[in-house]
Each structure stands twice: as structure tokens, then as C-alpha cells.
mmCIF file of C-alpha atoms (C1' of nucleotides) in Angstrom:
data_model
loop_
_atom_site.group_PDB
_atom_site.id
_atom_site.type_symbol
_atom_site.label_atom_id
_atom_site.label_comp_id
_atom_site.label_asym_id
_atom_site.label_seq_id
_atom_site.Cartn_x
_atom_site.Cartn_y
_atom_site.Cartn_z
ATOM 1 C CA UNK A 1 0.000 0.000 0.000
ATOM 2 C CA UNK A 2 1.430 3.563 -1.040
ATOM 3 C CA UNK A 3 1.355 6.174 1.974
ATOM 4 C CA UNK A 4 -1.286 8.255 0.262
ATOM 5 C CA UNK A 5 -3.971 5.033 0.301
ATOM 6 C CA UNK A 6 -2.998 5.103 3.606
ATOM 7 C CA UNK A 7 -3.380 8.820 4.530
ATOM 8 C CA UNK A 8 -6.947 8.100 2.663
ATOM 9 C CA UNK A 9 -7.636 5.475 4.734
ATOM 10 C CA UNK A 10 -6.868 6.966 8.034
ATOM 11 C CA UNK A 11 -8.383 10.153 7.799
ATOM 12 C CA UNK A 12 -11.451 8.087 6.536
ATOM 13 C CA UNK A 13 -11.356 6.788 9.987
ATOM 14 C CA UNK A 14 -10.476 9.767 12.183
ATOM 15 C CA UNK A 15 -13.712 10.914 12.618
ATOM 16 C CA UNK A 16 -16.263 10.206 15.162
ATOM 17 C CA UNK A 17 -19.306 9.261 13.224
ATOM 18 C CA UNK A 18 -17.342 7.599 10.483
ATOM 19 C CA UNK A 19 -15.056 5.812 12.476
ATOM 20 C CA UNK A 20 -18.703 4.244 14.671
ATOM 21 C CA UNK A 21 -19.885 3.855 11.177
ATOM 22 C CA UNK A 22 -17.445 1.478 10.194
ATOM 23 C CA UNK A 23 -17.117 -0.016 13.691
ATOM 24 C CA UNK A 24 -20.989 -1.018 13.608
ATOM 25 C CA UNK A 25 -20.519 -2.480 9.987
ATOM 26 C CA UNK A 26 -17.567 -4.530 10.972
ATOM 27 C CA UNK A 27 -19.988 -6.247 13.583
ATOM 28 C CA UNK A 28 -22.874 -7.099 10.968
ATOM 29 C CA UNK A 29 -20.131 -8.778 8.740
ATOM 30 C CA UNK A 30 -19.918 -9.181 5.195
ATOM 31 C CA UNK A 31 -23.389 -8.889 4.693
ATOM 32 C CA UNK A 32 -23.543 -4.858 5.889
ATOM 33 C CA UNK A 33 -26.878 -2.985 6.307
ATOM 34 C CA UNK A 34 -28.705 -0.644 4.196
ATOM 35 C CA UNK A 35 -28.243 3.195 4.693
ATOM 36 C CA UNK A 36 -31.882 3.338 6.016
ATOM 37 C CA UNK A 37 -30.972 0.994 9.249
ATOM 38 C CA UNK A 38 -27.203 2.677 9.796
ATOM 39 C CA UNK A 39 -29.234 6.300 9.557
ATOM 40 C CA UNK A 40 -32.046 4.745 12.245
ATOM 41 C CA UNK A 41 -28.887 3.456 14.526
ATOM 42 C CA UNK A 42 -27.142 6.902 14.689
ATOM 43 C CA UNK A 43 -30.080 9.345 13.796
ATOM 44 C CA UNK A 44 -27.629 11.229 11.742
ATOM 45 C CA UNK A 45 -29.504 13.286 8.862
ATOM 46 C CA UNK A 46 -29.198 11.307 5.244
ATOM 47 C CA UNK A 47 -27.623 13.534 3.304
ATOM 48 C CA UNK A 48 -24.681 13.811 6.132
ATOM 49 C CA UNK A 49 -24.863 9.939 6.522
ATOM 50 C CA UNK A 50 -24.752 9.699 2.465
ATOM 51 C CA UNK A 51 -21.425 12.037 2.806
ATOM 52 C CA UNK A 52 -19.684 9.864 5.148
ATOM 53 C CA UNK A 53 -20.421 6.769 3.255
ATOM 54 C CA UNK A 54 -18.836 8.289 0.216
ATOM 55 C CA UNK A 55 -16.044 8.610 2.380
ATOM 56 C CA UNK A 56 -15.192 5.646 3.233
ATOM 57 C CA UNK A 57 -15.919 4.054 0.121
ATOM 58 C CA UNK A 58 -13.474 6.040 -1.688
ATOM 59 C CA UNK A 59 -11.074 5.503 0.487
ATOM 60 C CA UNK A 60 -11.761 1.966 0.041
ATOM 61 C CA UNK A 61 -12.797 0.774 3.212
ATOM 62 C CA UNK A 62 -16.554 -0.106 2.237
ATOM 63 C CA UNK A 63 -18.456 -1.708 -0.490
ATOM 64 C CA UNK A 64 -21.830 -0.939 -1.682
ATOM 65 C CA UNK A 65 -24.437 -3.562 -3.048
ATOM 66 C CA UNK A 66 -27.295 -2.607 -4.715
ATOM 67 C CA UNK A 67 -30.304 -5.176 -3.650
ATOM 68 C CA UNK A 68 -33.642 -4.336 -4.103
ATOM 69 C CA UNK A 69 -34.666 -0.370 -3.423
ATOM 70 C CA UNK A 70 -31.790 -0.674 -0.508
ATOM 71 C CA UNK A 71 -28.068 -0.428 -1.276
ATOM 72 C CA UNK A 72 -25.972 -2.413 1.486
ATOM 73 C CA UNK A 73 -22.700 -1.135 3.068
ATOM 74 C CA UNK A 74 -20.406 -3.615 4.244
ATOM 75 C CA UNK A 75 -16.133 -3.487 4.968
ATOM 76 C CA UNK A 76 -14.156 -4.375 2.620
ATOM 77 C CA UNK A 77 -11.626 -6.509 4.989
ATOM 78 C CA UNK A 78 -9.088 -6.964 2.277
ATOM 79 C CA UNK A 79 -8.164 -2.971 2.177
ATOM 80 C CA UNK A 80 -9.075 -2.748 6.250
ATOM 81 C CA UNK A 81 -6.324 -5.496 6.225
ATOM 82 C CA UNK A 82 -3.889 -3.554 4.152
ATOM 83 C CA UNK A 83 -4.045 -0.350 6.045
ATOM 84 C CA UNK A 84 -3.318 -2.361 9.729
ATOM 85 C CA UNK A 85 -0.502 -4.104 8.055
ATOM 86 C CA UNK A 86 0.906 -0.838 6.298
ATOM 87 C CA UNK A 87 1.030 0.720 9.661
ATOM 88 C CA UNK A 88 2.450 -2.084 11.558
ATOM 89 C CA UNK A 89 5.116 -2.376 8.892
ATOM 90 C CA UNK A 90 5.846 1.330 8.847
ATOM 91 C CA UNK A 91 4.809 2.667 12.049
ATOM 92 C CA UNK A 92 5.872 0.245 14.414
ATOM 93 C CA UNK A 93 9.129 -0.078 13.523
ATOM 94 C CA UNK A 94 9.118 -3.330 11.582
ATOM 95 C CA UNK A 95 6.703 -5.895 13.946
ATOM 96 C CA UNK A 96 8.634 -4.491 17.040
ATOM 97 C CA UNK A 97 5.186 -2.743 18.012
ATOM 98 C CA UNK A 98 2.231 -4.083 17.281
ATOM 99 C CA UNK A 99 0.712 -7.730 18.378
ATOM 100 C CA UNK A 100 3.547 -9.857 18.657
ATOM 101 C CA UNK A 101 4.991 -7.104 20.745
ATOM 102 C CA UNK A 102 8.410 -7.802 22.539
ATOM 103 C CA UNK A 103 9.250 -6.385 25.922
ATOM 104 C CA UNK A 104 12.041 -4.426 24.611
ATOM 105 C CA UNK A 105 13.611 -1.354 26.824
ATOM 106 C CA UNK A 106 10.588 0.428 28.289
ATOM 107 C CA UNK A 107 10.790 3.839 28.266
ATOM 108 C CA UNK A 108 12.116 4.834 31.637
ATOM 109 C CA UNK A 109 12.508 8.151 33.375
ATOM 110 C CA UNK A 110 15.616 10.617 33.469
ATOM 111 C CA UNK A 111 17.176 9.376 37.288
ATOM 112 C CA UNK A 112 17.703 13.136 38.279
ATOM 113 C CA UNK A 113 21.013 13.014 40.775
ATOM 114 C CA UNK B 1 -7.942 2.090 24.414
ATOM 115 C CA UNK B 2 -11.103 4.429 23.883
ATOM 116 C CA UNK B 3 -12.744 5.195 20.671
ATOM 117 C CA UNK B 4 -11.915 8.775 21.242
ATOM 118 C CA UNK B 5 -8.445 8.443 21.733
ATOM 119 C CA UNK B 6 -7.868 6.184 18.500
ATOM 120 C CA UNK B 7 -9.606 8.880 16.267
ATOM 121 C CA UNK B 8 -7.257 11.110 17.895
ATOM 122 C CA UNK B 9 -4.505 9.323 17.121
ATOM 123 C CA UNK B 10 -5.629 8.585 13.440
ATOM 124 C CA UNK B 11 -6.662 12.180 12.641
ATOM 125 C CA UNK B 12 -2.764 12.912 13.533
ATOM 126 C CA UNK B 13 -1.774 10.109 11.443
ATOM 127 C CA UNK B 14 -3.941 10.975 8.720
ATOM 128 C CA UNK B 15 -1.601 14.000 6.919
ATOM 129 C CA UNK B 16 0.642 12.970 4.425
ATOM 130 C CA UNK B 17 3.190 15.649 6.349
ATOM 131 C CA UNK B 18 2.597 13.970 9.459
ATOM 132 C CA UNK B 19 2.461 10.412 8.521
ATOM 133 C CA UNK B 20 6.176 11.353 6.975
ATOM 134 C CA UNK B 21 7.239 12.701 10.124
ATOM 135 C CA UNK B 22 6.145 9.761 11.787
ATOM 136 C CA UNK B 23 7.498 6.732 9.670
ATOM 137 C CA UNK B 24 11.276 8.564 9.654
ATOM 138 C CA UNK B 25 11.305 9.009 13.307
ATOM 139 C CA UNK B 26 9.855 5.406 13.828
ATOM 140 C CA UNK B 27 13.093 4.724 11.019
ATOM 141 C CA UNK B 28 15.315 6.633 13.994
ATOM 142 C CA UNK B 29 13.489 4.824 16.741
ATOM 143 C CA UNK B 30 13.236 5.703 20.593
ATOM 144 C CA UNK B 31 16.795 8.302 20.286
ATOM 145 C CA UNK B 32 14.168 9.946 17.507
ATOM 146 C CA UNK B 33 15.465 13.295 15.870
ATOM 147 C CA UNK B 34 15.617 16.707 16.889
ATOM 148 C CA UNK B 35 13.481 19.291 15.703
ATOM 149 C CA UNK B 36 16.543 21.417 13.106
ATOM 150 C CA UNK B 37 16.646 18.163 11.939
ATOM 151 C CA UNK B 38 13.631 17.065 11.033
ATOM 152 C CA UNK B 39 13.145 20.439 9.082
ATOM 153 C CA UNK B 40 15.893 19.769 6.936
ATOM 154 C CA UNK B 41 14.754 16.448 5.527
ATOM 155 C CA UNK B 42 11.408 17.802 4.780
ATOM 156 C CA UNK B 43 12.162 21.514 4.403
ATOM 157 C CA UNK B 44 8.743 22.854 5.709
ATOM 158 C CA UNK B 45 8.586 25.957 7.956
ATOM 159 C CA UNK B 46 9.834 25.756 11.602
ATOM 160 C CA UNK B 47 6.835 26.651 12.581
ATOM 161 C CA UNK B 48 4.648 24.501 10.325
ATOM 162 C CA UNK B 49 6.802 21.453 11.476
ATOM 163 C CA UNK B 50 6.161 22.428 15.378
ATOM 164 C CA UNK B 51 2.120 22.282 14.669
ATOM 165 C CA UNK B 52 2.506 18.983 13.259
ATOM 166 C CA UNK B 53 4.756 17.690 16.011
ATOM 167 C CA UNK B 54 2.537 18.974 18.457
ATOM 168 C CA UNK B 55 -0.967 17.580 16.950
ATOM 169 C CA UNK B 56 1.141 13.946 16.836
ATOM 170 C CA UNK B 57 2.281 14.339 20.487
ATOM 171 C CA UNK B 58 -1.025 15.632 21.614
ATOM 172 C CA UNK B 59 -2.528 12.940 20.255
ATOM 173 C CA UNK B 60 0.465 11.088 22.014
ATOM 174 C CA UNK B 61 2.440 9.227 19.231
ATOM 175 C CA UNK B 62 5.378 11.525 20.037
ATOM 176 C CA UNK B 63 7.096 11.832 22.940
ATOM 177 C CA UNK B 64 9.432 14.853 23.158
ATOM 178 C CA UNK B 65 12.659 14.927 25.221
ATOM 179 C CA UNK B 66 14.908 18.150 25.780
ATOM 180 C CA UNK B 67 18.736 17.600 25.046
ATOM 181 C CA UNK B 68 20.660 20.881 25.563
ATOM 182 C CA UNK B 69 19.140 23.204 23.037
ATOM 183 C CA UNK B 70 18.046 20.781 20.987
ATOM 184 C CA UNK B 71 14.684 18.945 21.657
ATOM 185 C CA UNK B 72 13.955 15.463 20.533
ATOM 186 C CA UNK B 73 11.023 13.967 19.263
ATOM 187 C CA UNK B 74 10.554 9.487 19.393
ATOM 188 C CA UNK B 75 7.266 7.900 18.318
ATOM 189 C CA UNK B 76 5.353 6.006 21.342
ATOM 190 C CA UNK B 77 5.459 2.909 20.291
ATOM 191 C CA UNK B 78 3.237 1.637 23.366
ATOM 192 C CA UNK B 79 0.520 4.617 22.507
ATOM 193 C CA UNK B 80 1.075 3.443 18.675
ATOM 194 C CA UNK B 81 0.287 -0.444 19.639
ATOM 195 C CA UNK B 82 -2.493 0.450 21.030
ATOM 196 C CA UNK B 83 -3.948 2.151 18.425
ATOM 197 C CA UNK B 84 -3.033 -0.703 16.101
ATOM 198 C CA UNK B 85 -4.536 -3.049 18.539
ATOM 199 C CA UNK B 86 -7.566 -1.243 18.639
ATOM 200 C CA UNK B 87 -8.274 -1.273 14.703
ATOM 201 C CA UNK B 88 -7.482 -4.637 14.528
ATOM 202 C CA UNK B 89 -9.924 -5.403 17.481
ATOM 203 C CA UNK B 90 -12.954 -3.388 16.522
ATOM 204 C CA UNK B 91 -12.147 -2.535 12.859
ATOM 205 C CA UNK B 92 -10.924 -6.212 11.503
ATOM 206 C CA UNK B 93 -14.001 -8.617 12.635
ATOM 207 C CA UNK B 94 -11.665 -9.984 15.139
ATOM 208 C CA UNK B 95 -9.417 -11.638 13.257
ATOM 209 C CA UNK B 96 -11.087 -11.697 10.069
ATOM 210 C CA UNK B 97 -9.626 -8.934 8.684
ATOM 211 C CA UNK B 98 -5.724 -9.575 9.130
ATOM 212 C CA UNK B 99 -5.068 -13.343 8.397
ATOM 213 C CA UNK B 100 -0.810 -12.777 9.601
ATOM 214 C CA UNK B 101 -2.398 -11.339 13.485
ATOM 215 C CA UNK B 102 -0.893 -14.025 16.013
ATOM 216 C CA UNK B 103 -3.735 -13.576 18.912
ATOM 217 C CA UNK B 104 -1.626 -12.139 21.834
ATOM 218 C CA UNK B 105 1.522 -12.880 22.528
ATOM 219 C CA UNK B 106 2.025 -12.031 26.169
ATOM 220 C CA UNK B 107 6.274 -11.505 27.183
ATOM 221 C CA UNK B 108 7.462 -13.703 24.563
ATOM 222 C CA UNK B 109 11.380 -14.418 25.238
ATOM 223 C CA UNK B 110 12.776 -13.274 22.091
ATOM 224 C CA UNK B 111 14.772 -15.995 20.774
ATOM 225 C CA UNK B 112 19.043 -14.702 20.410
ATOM 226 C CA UNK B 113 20.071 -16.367 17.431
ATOM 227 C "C1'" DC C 1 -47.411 6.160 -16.014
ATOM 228 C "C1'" DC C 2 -47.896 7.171 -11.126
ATOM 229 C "C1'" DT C 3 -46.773 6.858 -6.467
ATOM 230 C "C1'" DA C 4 -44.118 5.621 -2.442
ATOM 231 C "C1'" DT C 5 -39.735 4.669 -0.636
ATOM 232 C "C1'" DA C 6 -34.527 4.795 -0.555
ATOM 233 C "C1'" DT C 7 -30.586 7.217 -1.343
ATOM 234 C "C1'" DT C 8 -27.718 10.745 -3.347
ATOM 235 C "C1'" DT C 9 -26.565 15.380 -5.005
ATOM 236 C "C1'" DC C 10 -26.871 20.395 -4.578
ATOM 237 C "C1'" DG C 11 -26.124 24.561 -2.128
ATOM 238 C "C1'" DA C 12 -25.198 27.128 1.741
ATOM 239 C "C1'" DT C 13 -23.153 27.708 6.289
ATOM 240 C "C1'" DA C 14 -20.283 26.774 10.154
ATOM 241 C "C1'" DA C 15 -16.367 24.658 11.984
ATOM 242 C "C1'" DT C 16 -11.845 22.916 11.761
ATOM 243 C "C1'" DA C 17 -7.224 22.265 9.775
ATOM 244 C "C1'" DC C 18 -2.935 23.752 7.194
ATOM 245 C "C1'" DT C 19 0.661 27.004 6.206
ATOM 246 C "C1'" DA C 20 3.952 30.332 7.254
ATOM 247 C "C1'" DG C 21 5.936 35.083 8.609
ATOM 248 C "C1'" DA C 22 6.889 37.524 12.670
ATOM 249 C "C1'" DA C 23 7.443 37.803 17.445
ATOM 250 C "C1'" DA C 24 8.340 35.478 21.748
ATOM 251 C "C1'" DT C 25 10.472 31.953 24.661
ATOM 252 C "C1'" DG C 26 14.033 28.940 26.183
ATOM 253 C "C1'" DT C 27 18.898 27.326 26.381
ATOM 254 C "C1'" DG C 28 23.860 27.368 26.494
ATOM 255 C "C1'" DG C 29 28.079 29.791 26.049
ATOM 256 C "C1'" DA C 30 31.272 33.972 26.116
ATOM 257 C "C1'" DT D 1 24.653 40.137 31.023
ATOM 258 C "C1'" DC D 2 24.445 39.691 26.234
ATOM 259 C "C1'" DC D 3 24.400 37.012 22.106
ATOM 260 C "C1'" DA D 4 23.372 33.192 18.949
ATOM 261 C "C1'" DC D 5 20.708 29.490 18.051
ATOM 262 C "C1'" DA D 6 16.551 26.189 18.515
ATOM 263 C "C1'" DT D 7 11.933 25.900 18.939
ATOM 264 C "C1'" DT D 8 7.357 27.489 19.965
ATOM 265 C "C1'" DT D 9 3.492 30.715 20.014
ATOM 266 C "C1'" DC D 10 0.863 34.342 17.839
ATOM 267 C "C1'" DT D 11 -1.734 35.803 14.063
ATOM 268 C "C1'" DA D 12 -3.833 35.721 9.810
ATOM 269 C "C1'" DG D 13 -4.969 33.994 5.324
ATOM 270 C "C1'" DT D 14 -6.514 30.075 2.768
ATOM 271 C "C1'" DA D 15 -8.312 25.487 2.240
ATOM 272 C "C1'" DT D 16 -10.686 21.584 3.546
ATOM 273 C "C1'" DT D 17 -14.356 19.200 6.116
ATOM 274 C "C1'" DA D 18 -18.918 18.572 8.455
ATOM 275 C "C1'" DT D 19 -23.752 19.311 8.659
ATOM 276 C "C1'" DC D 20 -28.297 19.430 6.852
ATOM 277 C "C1'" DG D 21 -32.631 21.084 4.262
ATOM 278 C "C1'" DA D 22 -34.303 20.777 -0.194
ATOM 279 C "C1'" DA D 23 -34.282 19.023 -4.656
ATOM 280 C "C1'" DA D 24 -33.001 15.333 -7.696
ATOM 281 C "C1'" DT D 25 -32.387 10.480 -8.973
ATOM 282 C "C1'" DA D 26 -33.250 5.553 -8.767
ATOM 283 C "C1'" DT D 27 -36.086 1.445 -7.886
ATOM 284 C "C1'" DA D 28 -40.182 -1.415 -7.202
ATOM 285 C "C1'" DG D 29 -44.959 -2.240 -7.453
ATOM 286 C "C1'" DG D 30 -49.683 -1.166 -8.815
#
DNA sequence: CCTATATTTCGATAATACTAGAAATGTGGA
DNA sequence: TCCACATTTCTAGTATTATCGAAATATAGG
């Protein structure tokens, strides 16, 4: 992943609504939910739901499906995947940081004398 | 970590001038760089480079140390595994999402080889 | 075709973020 | 103390983002 799909990504995520957006559509899985039932679960106005949406899907993170009258939001894992593995190998320094973490030299205070 | 903090800590992330800053000083690790320094590989304004170093280390990816006149700045690599631990946890369908994610390694012994 | 429902786009406004010059602060040395 | 240097804060201009009512578009069913 390039650090601009990554910039997308993140600031995709670093918002409040968006990031409980995504958070709630992780739970329901593959299958997502329709922009009617997200809009009922946060009360947010359409039009500033419909916004957000467009935000994450062009960053990448979601995928629409058009079934019926009702299109369907749902993660796309693959990119969520990406953008955790871009950080751990670029932001952590190398594995060091993130789950396999090793207890390496804590940071420790300055020992005034 | 609280969904507050990690949008905090991906809004910071989420600047291509920022996200720089923070992959070269993860690059330099926990001696990090100091400020003169930092300016010169990127060549921004001192004072634009201080507003990004302080929205990372508000958001508290950086940790800032003074050295004589100089003042250092090293990523938090704790603050920053938590914030990857917390997208893979809510944002990856627990597990789902990143097939390499070992669950939890508590205090491994790293192996010397 | 007409109507009801679902969702997006438009347009306007308010809020927040980015950039950088200039001034201020802090630090060490002569 | 005074100076030189490193960094931050102040201030202001510009740009981007968030919100939402209203209008537009799409879809299904009668």
C-alpha cells in the first residue's frame, strides 16, 4: 500500500461518526446494512450519513451492493487489512510494536542526581 | 484504548506531512530526531513542522525529550500499539480482517540467534 | 405512467485544519 | 549580562471538512 492510500484510509477513519460507522458495519459482517438501518442506529440526517459513506468508500474501506430499493454497506476486509498491516510495517518499527509485541527497553525516566 | 483516543490518534496520522514525520522518526526509533533536523529532511517551515509535532504528540504518538538546546522527538510505540490493537480489534471482525495477526503474545522471550 | 420509498446530489453555512511570517520563549556559552 | 541558536506561540490567510434542508435520482410495485 502507497502512503497516500494510507493517509486516505486513516483520515477516513479519524472521525467520530465515520469511524462508529465502520465499527458497527464490521460487527454485521460481510453482509452490511442498508443506509436506512445505519441512519435509524445513529439518527444522523441522510444527506450527512450519504457524505460519510462516500467517504469511506473512496477511500476503500466499504463496499456498496445494490439489492432491491436498498443499497448495502459492508467493509471491505481486504483494504481494512492492508491499512493495519501498512502501519504495523511502517509505524511500528518493523513488527517491534504491534501484536507480537516484545518487551524491549521500556521507556524509563531521566534518574535526576 | 477508547474510541476517542484512536480517532485522535488517526486524525494525527492521517496528513501525508505527518504520517512522513512519523514513519522517519519510527526509522530513527526511541533516540528519535531533533526538531533542526527534522526540518531539513522535509524543508517545511519551523513553525509549520512544530504544529505537526505537536498535533502527533497531543494525540500522544510523540514523545518529546529536551537535550541541551536541541529537543527530541521518538514515536510512542506503546501509545502506537495500542492504536493498532484497537483497529485490529474493533475494525478487523476480530481476526477476520488480518489473516498474519498471532492472537496475543504475552512476554514472549525473544529468541538470540 | 404514477406513487411511495430509498438514497444521493446540490447549495449554503459553520467549523476545523494547514501554512507560514513575525514575534516570543528557552537554552547554552562567552 | 548579552548574544546566537533552537523551537514554539501568535496571528492571519486560505483550504478543507462537516452538517443538513431541499431538490433530484433511482427502484419497485400497482
Amino acid at each position: 500500500m502507497e502512503s497516500k492510500t494510507a493517509v486516505a484510509g486513516l483520515a477516513a477513519l479519524a472521525q467520530d461518526a465515520r469511524l462508529a460507522i465502520f465499527r458497527l458495519l464490521v460487527q454485521k459482517g460481510p453482509e452490511g446494512l442498508c443506509v436506512g438501518d445505519i441512519a435509524a442506529k445513529f439518527g444522523m440526517a441522510a444527506a450527512t450519513l450519504s457524505f460519510h459513506l462516500k467517504e469511506l468508500t473512496s477511500a476503500g474501506l466499504l463496499v456498496a451492493r445494490q439489492e432491491g430499493r436498498f443499497i448495502y454497506y459492508a467493509p471491505d476486509f481486504e483494504e481494512m487489512n492492508a491499512l493495519v498491516s501498512y502501519l504495523t510495517e511502517n509505524c511500528c518499527g518493523g513488527g517491534t510494536c504491534a501484536p507480537a509485541y516484545r518487551p524491549v527497553a521500556r521507556k524509563r525516566k531521566e534518574k535526576v542526581t
